[in-house]
Tab-separated table of C-alpha atoms in Angstrom:
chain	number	residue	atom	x	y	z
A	1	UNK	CA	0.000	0.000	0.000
A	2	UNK	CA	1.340	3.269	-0.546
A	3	UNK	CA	0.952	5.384	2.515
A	4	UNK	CA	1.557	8.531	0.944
A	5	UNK	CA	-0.994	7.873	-1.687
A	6	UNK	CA	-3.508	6.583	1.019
A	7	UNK	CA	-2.579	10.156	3.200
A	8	UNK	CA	-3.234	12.487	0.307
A	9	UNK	CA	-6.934	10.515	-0.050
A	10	UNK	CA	-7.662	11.125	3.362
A	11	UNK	CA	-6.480	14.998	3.371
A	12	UNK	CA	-9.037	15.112	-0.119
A	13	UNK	CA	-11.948	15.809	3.040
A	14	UNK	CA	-10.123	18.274	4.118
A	15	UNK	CA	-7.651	19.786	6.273
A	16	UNK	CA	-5.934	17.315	9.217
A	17	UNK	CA	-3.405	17.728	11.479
A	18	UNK	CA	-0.389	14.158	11.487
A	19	UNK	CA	-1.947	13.133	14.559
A	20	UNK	CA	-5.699	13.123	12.933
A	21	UNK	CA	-4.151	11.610	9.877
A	22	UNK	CA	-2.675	9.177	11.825
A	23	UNK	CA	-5.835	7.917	13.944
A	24	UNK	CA	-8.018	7.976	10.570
A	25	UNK	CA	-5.145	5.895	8.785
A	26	UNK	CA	-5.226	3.025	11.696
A	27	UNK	CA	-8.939	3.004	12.116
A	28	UNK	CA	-9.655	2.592	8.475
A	29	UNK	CA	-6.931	0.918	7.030
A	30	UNK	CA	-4.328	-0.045	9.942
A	31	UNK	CA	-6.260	-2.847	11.919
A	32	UNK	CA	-2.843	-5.438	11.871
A	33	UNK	CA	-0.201	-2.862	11.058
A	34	UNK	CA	-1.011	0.556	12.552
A	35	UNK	CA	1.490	3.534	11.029
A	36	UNK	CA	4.312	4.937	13.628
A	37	UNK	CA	3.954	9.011	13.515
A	38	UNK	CA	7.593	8.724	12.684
A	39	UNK	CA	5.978	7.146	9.352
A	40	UNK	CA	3.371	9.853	9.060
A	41	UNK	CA	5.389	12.729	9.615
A	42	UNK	CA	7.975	11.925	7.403
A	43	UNK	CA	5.672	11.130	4.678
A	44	UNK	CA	3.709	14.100	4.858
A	45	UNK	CA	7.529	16.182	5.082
A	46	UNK	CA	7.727	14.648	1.561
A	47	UNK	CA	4.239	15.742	0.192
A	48	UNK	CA	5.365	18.716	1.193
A	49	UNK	CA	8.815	19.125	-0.529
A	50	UNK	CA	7.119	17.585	-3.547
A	51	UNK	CA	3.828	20.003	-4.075
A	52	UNK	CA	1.322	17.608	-3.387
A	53	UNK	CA	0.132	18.636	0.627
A	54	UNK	CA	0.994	22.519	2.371
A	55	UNK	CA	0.543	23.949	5.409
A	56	UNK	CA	-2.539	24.797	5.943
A	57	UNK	CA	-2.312	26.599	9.539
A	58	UNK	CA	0.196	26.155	12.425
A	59	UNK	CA	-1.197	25.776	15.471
A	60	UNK	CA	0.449	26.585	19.172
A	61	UNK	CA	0.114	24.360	22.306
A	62	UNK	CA	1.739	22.658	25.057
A	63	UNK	CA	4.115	20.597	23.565
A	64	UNK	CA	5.171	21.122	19.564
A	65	UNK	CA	3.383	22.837	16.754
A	66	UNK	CA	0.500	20.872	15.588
A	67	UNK	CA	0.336	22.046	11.335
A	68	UNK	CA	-2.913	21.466	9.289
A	69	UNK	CA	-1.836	20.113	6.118
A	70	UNK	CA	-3.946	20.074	3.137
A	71	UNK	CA	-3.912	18.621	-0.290
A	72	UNK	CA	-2.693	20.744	-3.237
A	73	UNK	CA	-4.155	20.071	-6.781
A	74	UNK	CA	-1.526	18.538	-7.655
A	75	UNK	CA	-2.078	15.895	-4.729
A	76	UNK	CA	-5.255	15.650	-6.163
A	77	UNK	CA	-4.322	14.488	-9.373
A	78	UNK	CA	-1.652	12.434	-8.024
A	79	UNK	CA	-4.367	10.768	-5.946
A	80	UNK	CA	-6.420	10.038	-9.023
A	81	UNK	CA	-3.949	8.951	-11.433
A	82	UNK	CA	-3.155	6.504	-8.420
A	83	UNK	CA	-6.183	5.229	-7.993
A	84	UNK	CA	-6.677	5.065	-11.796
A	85	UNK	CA	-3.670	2.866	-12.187
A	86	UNK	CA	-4.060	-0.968	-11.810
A	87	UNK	CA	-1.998	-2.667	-9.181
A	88	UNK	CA	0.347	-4.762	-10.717
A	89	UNK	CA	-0.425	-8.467	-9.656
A	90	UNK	CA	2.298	-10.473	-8.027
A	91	UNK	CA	2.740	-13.965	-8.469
A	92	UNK	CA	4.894	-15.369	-5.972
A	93	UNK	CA	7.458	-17.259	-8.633
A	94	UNK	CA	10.292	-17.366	-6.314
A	95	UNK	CA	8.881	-17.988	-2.553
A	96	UNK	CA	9.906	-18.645	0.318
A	97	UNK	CA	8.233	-21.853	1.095
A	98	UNK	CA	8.801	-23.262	-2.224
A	99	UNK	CA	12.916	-22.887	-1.323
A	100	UNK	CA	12.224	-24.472	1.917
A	101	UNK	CA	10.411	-27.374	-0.267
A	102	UNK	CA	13.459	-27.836	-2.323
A	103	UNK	CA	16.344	-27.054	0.120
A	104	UNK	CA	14.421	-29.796	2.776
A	105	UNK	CA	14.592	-32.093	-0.658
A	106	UNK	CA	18.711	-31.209	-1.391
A	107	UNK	CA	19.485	-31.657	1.964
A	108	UNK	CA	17.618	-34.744	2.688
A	109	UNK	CA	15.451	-33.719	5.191
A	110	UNK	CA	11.175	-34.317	5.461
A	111	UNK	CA	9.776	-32.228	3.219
A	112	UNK	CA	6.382	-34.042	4.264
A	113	UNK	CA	6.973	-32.617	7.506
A	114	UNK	CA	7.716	-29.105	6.282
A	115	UNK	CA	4.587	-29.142	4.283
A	116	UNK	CA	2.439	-30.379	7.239
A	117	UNK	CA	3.383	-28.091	9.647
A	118	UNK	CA	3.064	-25.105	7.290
A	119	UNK	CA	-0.477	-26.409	6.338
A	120	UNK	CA	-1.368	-26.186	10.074
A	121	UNK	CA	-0.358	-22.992	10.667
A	122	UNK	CA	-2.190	-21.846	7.468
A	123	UNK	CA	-5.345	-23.619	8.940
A	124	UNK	CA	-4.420	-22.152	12.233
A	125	UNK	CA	-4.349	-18.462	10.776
A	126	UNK	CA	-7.512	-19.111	8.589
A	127	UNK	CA	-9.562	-19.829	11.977
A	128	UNK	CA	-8.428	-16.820	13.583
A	129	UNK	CA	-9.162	-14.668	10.193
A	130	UNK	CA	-12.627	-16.166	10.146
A	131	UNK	CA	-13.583	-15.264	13.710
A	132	UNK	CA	-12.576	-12.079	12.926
A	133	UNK	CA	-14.359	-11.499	9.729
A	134	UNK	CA	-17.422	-13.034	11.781
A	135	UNK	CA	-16.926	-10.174	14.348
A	136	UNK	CA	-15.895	-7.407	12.074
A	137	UNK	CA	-17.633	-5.018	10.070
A	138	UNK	CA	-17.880	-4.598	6.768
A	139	UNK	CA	-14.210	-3.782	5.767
A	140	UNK	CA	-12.564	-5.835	8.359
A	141	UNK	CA	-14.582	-8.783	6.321
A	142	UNK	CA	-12.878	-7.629	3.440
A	143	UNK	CA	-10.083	-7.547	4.291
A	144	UNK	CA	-9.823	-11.045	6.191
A	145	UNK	CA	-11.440	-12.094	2.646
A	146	UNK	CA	-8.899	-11.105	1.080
A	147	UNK	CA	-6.306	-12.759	3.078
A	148	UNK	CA	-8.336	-16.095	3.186
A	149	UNK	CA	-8.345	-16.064	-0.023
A	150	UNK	CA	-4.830	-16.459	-0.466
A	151	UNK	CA	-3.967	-18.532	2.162
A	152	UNK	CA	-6.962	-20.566	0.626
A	153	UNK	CA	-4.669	-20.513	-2.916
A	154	UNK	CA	-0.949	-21.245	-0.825
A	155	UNK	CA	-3.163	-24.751	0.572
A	156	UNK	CA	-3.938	-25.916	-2.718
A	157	UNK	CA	-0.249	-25.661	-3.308
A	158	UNK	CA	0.533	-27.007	-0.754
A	159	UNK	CA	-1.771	-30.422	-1.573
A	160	UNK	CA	-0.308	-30.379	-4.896
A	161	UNK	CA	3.359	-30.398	-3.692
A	162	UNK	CA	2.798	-32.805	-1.220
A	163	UNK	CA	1.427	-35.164	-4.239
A	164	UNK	CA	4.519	-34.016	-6.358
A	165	UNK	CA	6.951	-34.647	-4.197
A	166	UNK	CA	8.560	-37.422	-5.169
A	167	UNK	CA	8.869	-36.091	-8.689
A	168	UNK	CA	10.420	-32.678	-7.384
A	169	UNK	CA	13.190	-34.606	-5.502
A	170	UNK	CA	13.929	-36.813	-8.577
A	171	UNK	CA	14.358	-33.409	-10.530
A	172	UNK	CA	16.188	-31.571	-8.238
A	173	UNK	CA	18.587	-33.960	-6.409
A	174	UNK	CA	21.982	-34.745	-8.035
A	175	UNK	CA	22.087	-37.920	-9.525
């Protein structure tokens, strides 16, 4: 996700201070990874060098200047060329688990067992998603959709590893 992007869509209904921009960010987008106002702050420094937020007011308290920033036209056009723009999709060619598969394979070890105890840990993720999504509102189901659904596509591959197996190890053990 780009944060910067996702900042200059919030700032399109109006004028926030970091802190606001912050709290809107984790409510509606940051339920598993909230941002760090480190994050915001220095995102919204580089809106600013680049054109796309300004200051909108500076105001004086009890600790540091709070500033209102607000989105520039450009923002807004960066904003909807963004949105306008399809994701590019990303096929996991190279992964992680699939090295695992083949280094357990090279090295002799149980692949079986590898593949097992990732499948239960998928399963064991996919309960806690679904209890969530069951509990959740409207874009927390969503999102958990959206990560079942994948974890839904890695256990497929997994079956079909598992039942290839024996082939892989043929193909990629020395002879």
């Amino acid at each position: 996700m780009s944060i910067g992007h996702t900042l200059l869509g919030l700032l399109e209904s109006g004028p926030r201070h970091g802190y606001d921009l912050k709290r809107t960010f984790d409510e509606t987008f940051g339920h598993d990874k909230p941002l760090h106002y480190g994050q915001v702050y220095s995102t919204m420094s580089r809106l600013l060098k680049n054109g796309l937020v300004e200051v909108d007011g500076i105001e004086a308290g009890g600790g540091p200047e709070r500033k209102r920033y607000a989105i520039t036209d450009a923002g807004v056009t960066d904003v909807k060329q963004w949105l306008a723009t399809p994701e590019k999709p990303e096929p996991y060619l190279q992964s992680t688990l699939y090295t695992k598969v083949v280094l357990a394979l090279l090295t002799r070890r149980d692949a079986t067992e590898l593949l097992d105890a990732q499948r239960s840990e998928h399963l064991r993720l996919m309960r806690i998603l679904t209890d969530r999504k069951r509990k959740g509102d409207l874009a927390d189901q969503l999102i958990c959709d959206h990560a079942l659904f994948h974890l839904e596509a890695d256990l497929r591959w997994l079956e079909l590893t598992a039942a290839r197996l024996d082939k892989l190890a043929a193909e990629v053990r020395p002879s």
